[in-house]
mmCIF file of C-alpha atoms and ligand atoms in Angstrom:
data_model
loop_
_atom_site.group_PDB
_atom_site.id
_atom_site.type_symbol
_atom_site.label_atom_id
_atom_site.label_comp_id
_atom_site.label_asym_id
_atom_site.label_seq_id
_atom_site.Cartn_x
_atom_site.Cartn_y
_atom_site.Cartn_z
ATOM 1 C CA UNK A 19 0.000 0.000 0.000
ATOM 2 C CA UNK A 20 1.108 3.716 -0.603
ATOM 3 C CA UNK A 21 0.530 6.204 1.541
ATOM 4 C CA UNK A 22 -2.021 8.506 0.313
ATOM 5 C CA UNK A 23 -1.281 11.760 -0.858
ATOM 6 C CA UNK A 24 -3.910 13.460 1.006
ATOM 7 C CA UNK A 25 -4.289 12.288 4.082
ATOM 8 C CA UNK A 26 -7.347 10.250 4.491
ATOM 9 C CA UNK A 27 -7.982 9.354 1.024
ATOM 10 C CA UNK A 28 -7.024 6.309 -0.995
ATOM 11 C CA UNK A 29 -3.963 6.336 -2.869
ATOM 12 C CA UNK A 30 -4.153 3.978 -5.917
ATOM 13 C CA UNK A 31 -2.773 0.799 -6.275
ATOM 14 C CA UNK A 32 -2.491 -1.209 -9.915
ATOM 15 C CA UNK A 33 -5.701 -3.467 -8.961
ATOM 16 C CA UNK A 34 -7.531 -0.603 -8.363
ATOM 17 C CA UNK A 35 -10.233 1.196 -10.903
ATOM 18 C CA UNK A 36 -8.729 4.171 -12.485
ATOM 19 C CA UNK A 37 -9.467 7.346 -10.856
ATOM 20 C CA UNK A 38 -10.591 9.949 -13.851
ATOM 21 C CA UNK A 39 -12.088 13.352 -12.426
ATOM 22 C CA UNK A 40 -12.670 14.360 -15.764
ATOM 23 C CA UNK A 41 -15.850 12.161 -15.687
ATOM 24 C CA UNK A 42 -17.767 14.574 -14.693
ATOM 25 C CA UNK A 43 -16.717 17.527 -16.953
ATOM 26 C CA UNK A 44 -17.514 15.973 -19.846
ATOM 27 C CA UNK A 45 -20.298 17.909 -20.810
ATOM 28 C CA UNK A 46 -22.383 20.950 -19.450
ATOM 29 C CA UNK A 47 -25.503 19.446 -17.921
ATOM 30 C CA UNK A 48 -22.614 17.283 -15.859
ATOM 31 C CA UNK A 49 -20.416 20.239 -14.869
ATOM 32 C CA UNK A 50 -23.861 22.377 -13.571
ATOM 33 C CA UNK A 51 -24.245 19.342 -11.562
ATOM 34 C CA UNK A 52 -21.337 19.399 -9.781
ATOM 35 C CA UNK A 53 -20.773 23.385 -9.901
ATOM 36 C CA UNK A 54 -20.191 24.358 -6.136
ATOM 37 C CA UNK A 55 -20.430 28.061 -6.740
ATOM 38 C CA UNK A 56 -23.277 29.843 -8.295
ATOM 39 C CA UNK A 57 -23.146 33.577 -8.817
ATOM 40 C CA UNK A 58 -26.552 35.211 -8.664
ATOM 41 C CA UNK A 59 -27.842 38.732 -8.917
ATOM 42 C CA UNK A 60 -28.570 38.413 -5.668
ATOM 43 C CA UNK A 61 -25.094 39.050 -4.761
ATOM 44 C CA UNK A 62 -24.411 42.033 -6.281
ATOM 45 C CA UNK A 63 -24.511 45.048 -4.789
ATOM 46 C CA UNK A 64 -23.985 48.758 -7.345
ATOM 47 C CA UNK A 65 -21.676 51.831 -6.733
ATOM 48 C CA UNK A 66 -22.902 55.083 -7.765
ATOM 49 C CA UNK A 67 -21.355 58.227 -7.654
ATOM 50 C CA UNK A 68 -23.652 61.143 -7.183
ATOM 51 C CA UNK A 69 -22.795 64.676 -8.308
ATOM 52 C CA UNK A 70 -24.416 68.178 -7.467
ATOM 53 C CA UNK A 71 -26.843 69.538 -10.385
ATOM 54 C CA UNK A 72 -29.317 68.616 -13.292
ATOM 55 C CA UNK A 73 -29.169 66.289 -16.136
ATOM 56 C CA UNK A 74 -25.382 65.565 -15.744
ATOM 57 C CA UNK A 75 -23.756 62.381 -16.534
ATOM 58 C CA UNK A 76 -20.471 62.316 -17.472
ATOM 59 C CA UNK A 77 -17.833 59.252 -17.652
ATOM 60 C CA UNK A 78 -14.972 58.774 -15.538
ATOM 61 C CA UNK A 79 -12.356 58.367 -17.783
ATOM 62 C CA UNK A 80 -10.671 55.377 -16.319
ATOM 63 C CA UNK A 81 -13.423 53.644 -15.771
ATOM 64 C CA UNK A 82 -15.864 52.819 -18.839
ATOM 65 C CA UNK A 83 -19.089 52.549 -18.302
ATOM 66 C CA UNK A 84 -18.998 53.955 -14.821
ATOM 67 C CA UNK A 85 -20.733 57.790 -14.427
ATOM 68 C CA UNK A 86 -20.907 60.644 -11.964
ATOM 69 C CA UNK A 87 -24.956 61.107 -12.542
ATOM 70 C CA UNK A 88 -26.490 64.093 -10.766
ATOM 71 C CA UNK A 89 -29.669 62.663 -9.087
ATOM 72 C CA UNK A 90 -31.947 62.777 -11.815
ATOM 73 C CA UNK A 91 -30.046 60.920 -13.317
ATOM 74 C CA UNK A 92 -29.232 58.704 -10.510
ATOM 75 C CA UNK A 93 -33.114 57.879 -10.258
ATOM 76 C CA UNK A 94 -33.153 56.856 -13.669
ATOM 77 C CA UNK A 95 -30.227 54.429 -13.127
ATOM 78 C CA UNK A 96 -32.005 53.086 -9.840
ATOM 79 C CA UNK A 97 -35.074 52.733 -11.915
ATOM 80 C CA UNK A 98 -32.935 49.868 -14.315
ATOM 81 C CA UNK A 99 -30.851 48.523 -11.524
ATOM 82 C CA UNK A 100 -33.993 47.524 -9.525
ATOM 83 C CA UNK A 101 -35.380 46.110 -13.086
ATOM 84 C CA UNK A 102 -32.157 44.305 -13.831
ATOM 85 C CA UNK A 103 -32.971 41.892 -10.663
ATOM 86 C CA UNK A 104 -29.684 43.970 -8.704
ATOM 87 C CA UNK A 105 -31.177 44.065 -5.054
ATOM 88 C CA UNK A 106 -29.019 47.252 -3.707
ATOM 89 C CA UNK A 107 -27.205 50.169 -4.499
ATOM 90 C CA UNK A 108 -24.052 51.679 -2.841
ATOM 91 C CA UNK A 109 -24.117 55.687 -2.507
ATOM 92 C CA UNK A 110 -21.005 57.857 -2.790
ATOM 93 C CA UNK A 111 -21.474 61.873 -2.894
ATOM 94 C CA UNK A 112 -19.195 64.316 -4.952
ATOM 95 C CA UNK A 113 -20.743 67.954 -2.727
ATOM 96 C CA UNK A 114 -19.908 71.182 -4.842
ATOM 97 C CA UNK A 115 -18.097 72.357 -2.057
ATOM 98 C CA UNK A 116 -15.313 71.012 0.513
ATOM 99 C CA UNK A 117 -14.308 72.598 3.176
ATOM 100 C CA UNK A 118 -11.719 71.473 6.133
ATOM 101 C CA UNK A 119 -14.342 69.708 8.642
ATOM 102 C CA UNK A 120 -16.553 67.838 5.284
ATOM 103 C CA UNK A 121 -19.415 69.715 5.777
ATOM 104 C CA UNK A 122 -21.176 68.449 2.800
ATOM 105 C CA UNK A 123 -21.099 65.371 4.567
ATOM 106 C CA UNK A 124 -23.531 66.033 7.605
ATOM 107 C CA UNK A 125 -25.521 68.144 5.847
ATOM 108 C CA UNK A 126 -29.130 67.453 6.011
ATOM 109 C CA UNK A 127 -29.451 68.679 2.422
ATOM 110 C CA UNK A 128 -26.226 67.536 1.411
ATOM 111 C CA UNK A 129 -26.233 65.165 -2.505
ATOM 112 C CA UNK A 130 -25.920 62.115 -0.782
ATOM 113 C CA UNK A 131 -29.365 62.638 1.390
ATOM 114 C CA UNK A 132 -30.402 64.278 -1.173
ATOM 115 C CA UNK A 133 -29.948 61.086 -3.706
ATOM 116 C CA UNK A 134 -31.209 58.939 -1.089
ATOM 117 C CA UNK A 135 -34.822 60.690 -0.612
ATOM 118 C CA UNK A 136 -35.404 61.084 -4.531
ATOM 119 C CA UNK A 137 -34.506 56.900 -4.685
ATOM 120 C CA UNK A 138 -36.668 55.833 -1.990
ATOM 121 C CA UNK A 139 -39.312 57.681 -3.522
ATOM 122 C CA UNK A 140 -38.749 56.213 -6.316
ATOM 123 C CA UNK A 141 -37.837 52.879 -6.096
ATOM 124 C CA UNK A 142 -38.800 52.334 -2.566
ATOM 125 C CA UNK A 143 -37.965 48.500 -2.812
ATOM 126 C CA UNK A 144 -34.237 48.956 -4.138
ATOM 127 C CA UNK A 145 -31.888 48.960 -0.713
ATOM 128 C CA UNK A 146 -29.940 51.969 -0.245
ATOM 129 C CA UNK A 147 -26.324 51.918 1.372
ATOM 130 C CA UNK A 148 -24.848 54.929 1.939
ATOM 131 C CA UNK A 149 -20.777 54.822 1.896
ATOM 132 C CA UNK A 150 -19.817 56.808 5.065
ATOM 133 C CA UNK A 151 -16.560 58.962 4.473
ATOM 134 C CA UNK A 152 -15.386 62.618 4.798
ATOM 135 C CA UNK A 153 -12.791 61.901 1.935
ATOM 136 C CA UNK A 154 -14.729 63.292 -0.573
ATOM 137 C CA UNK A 155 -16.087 66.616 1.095
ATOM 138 C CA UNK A 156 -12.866 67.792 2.923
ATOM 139 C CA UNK A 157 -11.201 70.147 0.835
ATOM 140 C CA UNK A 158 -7.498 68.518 1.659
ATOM 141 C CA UNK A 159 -8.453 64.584 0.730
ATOM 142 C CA UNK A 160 -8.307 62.972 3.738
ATOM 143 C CA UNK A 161 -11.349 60.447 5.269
ATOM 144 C CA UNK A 162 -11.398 62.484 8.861
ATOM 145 C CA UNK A 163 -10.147 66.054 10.453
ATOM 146 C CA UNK A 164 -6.705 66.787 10.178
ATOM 147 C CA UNK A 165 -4.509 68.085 12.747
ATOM 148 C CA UNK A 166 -0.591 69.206 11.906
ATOM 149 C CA UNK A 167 0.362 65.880 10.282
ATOM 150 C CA UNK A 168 -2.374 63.855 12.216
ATOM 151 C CA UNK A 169 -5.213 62.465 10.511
ATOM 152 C CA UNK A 170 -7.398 62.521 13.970
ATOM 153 C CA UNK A 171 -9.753 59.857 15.181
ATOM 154 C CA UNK A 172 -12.299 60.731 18.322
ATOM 155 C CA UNK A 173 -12.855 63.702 16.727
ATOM 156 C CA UNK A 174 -13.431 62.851 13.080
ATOM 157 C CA UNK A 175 -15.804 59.480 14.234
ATOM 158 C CA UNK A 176 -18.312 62.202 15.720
ATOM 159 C CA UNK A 177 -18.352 63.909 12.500
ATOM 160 C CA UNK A 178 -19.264 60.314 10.804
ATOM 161 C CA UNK A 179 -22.137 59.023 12.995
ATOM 162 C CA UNK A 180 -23.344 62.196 12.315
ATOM 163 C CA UNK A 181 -23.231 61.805 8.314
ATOM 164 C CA UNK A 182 -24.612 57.903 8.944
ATOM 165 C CA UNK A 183 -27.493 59.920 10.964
ATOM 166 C CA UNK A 184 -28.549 62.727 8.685
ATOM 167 C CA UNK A 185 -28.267 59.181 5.646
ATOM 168 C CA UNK A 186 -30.352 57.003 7.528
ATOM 169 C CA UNK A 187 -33.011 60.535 8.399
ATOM 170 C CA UNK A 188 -33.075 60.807 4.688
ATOM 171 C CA UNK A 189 -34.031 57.209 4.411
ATOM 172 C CA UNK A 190 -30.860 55.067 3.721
ATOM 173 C CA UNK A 191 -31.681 51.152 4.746
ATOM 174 C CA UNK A 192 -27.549 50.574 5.727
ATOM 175 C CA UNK A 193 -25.065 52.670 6.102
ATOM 176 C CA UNK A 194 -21.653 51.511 5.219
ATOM 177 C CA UNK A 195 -18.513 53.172 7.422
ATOM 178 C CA UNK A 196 -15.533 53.491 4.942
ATOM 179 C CA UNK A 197 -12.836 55.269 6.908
ATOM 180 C CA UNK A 198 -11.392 52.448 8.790
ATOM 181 C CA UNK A 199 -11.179 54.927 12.507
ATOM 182 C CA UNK A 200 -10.906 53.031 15.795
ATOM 183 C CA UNK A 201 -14.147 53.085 17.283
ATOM 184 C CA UNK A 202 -16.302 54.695 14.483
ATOM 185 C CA UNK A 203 -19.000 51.297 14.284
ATOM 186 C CA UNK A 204 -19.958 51.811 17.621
ATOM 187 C CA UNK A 205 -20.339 55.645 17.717
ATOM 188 C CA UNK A 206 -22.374 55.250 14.797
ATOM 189 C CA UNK A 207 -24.374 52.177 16.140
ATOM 190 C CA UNK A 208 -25.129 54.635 19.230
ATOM 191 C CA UNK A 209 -26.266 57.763 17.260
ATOM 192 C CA UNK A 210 -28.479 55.410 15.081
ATOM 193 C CA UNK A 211 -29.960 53.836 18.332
ATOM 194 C CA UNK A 212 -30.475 56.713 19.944
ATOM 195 C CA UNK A 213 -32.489 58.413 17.529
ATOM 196 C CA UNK A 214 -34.799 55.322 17.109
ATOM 197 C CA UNK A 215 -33.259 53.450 13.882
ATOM 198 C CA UNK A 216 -32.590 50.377 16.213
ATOM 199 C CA UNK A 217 -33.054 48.222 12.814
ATOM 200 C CA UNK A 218 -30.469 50.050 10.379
ATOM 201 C CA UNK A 219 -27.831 47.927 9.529
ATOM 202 C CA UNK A 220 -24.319 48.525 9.132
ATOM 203 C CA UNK A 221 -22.227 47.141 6.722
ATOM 204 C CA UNK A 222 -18.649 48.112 7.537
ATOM 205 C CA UNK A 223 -15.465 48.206 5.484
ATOM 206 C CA UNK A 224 -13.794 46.282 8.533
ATOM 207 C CA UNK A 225 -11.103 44.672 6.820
ATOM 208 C CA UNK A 226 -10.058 47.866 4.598
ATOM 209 C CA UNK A 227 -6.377 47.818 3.088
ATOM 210 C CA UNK A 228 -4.277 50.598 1.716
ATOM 211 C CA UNK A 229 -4.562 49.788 -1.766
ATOM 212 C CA UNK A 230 -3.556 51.550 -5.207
ATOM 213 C CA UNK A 231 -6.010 49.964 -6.613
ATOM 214 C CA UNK A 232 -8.521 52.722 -5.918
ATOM 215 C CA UNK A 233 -6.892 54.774 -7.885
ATOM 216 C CA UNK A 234 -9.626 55.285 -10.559
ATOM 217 C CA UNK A 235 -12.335 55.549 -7.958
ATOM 218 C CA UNK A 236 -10.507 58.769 -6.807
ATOM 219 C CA UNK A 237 -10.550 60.347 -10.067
ATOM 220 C CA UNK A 238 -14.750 59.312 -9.805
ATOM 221 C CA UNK A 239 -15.042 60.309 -6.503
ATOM 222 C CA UNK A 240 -12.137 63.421 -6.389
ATOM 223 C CA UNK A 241 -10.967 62.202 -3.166
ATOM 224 C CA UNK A 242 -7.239 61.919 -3.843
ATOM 225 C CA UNK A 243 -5.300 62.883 -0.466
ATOM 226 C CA UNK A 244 -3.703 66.846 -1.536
ATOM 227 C CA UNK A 245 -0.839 65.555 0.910
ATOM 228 C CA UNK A 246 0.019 62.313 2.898
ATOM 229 C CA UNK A 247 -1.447 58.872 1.980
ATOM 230 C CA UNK A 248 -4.389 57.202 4.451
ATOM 231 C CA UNK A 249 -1.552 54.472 5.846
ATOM 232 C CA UNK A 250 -2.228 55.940 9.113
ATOM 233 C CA UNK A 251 -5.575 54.052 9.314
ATOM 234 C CA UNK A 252 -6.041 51.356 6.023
ATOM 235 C CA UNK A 253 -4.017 48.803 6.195
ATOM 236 C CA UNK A 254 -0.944 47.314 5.579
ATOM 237 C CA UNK A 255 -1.396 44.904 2.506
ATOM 238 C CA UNK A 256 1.060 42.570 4.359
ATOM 239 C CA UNK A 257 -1.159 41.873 7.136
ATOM 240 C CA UNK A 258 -3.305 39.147 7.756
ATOM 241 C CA UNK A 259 -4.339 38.654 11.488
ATOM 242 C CA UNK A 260 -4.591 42.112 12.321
ATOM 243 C CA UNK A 261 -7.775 41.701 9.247
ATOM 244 C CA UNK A 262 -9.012 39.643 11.668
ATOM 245 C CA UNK A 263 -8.411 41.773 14.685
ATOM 246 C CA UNK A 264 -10.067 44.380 12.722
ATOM 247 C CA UNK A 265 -13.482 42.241 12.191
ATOM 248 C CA UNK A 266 -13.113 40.766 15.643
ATOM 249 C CA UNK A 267 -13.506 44.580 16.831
ATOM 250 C CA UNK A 268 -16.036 45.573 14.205
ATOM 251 C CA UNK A 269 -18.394 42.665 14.817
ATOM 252 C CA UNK A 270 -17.865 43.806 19.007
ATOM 253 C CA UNK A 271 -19.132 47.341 18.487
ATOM 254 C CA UNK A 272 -22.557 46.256 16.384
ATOM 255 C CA UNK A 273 -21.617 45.357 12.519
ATOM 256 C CA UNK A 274 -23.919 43.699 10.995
ATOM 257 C CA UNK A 275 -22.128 42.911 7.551
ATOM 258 C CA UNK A 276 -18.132 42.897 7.861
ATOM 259 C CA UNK A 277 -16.433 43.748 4.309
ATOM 260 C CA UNK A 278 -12.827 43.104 3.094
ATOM 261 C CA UNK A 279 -11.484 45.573 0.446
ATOM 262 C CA UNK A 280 -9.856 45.305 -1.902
ATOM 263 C CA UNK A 281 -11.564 41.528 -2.935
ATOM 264 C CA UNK A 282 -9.352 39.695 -5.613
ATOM 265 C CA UNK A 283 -5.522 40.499 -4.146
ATOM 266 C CA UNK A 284 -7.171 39.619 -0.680
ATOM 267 C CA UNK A 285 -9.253 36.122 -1.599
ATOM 268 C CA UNK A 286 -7.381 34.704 1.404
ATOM 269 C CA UNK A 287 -8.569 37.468 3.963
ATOM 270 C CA UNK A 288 -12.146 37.146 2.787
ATOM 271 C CA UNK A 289 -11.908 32.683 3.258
ATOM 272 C CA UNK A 290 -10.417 33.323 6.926
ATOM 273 C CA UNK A 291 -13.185 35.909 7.542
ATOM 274 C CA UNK A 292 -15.699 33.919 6.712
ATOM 275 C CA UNK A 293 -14.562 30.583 8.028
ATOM 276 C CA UNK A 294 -13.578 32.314 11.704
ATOM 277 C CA UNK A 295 -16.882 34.479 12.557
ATOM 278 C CA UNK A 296 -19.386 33.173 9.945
ATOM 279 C CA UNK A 297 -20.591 36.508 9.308
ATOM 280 C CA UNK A 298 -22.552 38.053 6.822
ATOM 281 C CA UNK A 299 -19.168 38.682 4.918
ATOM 282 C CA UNK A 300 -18.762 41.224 1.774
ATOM 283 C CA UNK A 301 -16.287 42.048 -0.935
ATOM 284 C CA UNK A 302 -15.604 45.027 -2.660
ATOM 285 C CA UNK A 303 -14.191 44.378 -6.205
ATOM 286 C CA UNK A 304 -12.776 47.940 -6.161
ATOM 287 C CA UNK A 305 -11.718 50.533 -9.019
ATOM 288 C CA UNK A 306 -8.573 49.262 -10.086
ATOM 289 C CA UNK A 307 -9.962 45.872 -10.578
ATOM 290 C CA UNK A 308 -12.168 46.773 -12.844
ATOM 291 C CA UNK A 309 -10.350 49.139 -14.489
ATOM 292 C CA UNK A 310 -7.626 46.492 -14.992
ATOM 293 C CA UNK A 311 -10.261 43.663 -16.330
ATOM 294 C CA UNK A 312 -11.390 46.612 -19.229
ATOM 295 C CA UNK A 313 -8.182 48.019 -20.240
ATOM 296 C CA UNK A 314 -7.195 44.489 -20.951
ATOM 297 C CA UNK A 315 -9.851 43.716 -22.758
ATOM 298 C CA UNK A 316 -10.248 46.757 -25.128
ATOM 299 C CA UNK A 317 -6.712 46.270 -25.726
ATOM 300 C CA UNK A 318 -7.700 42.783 -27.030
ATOM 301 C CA UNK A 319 -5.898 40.815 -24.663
ATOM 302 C CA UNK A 320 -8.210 39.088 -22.598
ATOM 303 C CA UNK A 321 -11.845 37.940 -22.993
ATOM 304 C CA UNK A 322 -13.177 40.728 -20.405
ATOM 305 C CA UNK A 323 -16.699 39.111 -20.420
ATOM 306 C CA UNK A 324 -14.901 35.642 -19.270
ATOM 307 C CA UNK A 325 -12.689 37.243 -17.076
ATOM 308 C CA UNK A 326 -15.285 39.114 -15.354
ATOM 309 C CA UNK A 327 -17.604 36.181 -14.642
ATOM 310 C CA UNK A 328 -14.001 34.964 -13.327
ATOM 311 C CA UNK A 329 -13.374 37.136 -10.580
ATOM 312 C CA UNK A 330 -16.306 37.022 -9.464
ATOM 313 C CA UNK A 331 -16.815 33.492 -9.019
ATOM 314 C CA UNK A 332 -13.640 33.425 -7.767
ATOM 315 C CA UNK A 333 -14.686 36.383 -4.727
ATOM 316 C CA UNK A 334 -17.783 34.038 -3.977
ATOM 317 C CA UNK A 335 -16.034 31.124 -4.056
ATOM 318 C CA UNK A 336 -13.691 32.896 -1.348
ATOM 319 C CA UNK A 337 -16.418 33.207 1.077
ATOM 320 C CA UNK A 338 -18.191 36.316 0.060
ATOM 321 C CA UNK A 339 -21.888 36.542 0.209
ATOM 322 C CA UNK A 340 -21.867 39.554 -1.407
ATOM 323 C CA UNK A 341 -19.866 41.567 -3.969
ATOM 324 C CA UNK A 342 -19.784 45.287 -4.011
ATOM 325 C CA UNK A 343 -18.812 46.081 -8.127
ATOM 326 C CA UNK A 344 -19.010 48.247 -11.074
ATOM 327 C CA UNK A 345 -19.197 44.855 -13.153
ATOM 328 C CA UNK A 346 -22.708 44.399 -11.510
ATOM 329 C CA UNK A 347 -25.334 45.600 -14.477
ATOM 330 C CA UNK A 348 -22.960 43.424 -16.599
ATOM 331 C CA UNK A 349 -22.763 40.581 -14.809
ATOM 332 C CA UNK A 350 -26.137 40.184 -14.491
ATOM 333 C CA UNK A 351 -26.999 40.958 -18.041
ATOM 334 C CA UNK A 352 -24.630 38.130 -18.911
ATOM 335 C CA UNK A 353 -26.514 35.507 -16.008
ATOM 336 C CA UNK A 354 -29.927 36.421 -17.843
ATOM 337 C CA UNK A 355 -27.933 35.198 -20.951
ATOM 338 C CA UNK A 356 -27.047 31.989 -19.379
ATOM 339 C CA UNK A 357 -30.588 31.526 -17.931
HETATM 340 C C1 PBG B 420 -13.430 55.969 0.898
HETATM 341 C C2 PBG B 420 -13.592 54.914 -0.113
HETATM 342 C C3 PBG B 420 -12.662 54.540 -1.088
HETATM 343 C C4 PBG B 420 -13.257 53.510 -1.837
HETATM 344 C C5 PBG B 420 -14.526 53.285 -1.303
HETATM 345 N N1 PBG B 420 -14.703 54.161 -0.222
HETATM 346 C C6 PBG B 420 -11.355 55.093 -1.452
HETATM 347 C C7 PBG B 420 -10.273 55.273 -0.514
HETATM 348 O O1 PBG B 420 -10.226 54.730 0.584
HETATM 349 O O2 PBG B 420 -9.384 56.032 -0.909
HETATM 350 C C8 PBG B 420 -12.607 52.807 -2.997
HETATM 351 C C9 PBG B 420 -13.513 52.042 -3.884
HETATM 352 C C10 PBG B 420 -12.922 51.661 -5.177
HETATM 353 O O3 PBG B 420 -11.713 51.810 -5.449
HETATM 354 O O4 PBG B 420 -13.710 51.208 -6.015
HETATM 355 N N2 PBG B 420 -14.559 56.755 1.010
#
C-alpha cells in the first residue's frame, strides 16, 4: 500500500479502478451538476457616484461605463438597476463644495441625502447603502479632520455618525462606514440607536487595506489625499491577522455585515473571515480591478466578459456573500444570458 497523498484518502494501487475526475466535466448538464459556486444577482450590490446639479452624466475616464450622474439621473439608473434583478445600491457623494471639517457630509441637504430621498421615492424597494466617508467633502483629501500631520480619530468618528445619521433621516436602509477609525462602528451604532433606527444595519469596510487599486475611484469620486497617503488608518497589505483583529472589533461594536477591500488580491482574507466568525461577509471588487479587467480587454488581450464572470466566481467562491462592483449591471446581463 502507498501512503495517500492526502491524508485520508485512498492512494491507488495497480488493482484498483482508475481514478478519472474528468468524468464529470464531460459535458455541461454534468459540470452544472457538480458546480459548487453559483453567482446570482442576488449578490451584487452597485456603486454610484452622485454629483451636485441637473441632467449631468459624465464618464470617468478610467473607468468605462462607470458615471458621476447628478440625481436625476441617478433615479433613472435606480429605476434599471432595480429592473435588472440587482437588489441594492451603494451611494457615494461628490458635494460642490469642501471645506476642512466635510461639511457636505452632515448636511441634512447635502447630494448624498439628497440622492437617497429622490430613490426611496422612487424605487422604494431597491436597498440603499450609503458609503460613510469625509474623503470626498474635505477640501485637503483625507477620510477624517486633520490636525498638523495627524489624521485625527475621536474627533473625526463624531463627524461620521453624524453623516450615517442625517443618511439614515433621509431614508438610507444601511449605512456603510468606509474610513477604517478606531471606534467609528460603535459611535455610529449609538447615534443610530439613539435616535430610534434600532433596525439600520451597518455594513462596515472592517477589513479595509491601503490599496492603489482605488486609484480610478478617486478620479470618480475626487478624493485623492492633496498631501500624505491614508496608511495611518487602512491597512498594511502585508497583514493578515490584524484583518481579523479588525473584524473581531467591528463585529464587538454592532456590525452587521463585515467587508474586506480590496476583494481579488485579498481572496485569502475574505476565506479566513468567513470561516472564523461566519458573518454576513462582503467584498468590494474595487476601481482598479475593474479598471484592470477593461483596459485588458479593449486592448484585445483578454476575454473581459470571461474574465469578469471569473473574478467574481472566484470572490464568492472565497467566502463572500456579497460583492460590491461596477461589473454588476454586466454581470447580471450576462446571467440572464445563461438563464
Ligand atoms: C473611501 C472609499 C474609497 C473607496 C470606497 N470608499 C477610497 C479610498 O479609501 O481612498 C474605494 C472604492 C474603489 O476603489 O472602487 N470613502
Amino acid at each position: 500500500m502507498q501512503t495517500p497523498l492526502v491524508p485520508g484518502t485512498y492512494s491507488r494501487t495497480e488493482t484498483e479502478p482508475f481514478k478519472r475526475l474528468r468524468r464529470t466535466r464531460m459535458t455541461e448538464p454534468l459540470r452544472s451538476m457538480v458546480r459548487e459556486t453559483e453567482l446570482s444577482k442576488n449578490d451584487f450590490i452597485y456603486p454610484l457616484f452622485v454629483v451636485e446639479g441637473k441632467n449631468f452624466k459624465k464618464e470617468v475616464s478610467s473607468m468605462p461605463g462607470v458615471y458621476q450622474m447628478s440625481v436625476d439621473h441617478i433615479v433613472r439608473e435606480c429605476v434599471d438597476v432595480k429592473k435588472m434583478g440587482i437588489p441594492a445600491v451603494i451611494l457615494f457623494g461628490i458635494p460642490k463644495e469642501k471645506d476642512e471639517v466635510g461639511s457636505g457630509a452632515y448636511d441634512e441637504l447635502g447630494i448624498v441625502q439628497q440622492a437617497t430621498r429622490a430613490i426611496k421615492k422612487e424605487v422604494p424597494e431597491l436597498v440603499v447603502i450609503t458609503d460613510v466617508c469625509l474623503c470626498e467633502y474635505t477640501s485637503h483629501g483625507h477620510c477624517g479632520i486633520v490636525r498638523g500631520n495627524e489624521i485625527v480619530n475621536d474627533e473625526s468618528i463624531e463627524l461620521l455618525a453624524k453623516e450615517a445619521l442625517t443618511h439614515t433621516q433621509a431614508g438610507a436602509d444601511m449605512v456603510a462606514p468606509s474610513d477604517m477609525f478606531d471606534g467609528r462602528v460603535k459611535a455610529i451604532r449609538s447615534i443610530l440607536d439613539e435616535n430610534g433606527f434600532k433596525n439600520i444595519p451597518i455594513m462596515s469596510y472592517a477589513a479595509k487595506y491601503a490599496s492603489g487599486f482605488y486609484g480610478p475611484f478617486r478620479e470618480a469620486a475626487e478624493s485623492t489625499p492633496h498631501f500624505g497617503d491614508r496608511r495611518s488608518h487602512q491597512m498594511d497589505p502585508a497583514n493578515s491577522n490584524e484583518a481579523l483583529r479588525e473584524v473581531e472589533q467591528d463585529i464587538i461594536e454592532g456590525a452587521d455585515i463585515v467587508m474586506v477591500k480590496p476583494a481579488t488580491p485579498y481572496l485569502d482574507i475574505i476565506r479566513r473571515v468567513k470561516d472564523r466568525f461566519g458573518m454576513p461577509t462582503a467584498a468590494y471588487n474595487v476601481s482598479g480591478e475593474f479598471s484592470m479587467v477593461k483596459a485588458a480587454a479593449q486592448n484585445g488581450w483578454i476575454d473581459g466578459e470571461r474574465v469578469m464572470m471569473e473574478m467574481l466566481t472566484g470572490i464568492k467562491r472565497a467566502g463572500a456573500d456579497m460583492i460590491l462592483t461596477y461589473f454588476a449591471k454586466e454581470a447580471s446581463a450576462v446571467l440572464d444570458k445563461q438563464k
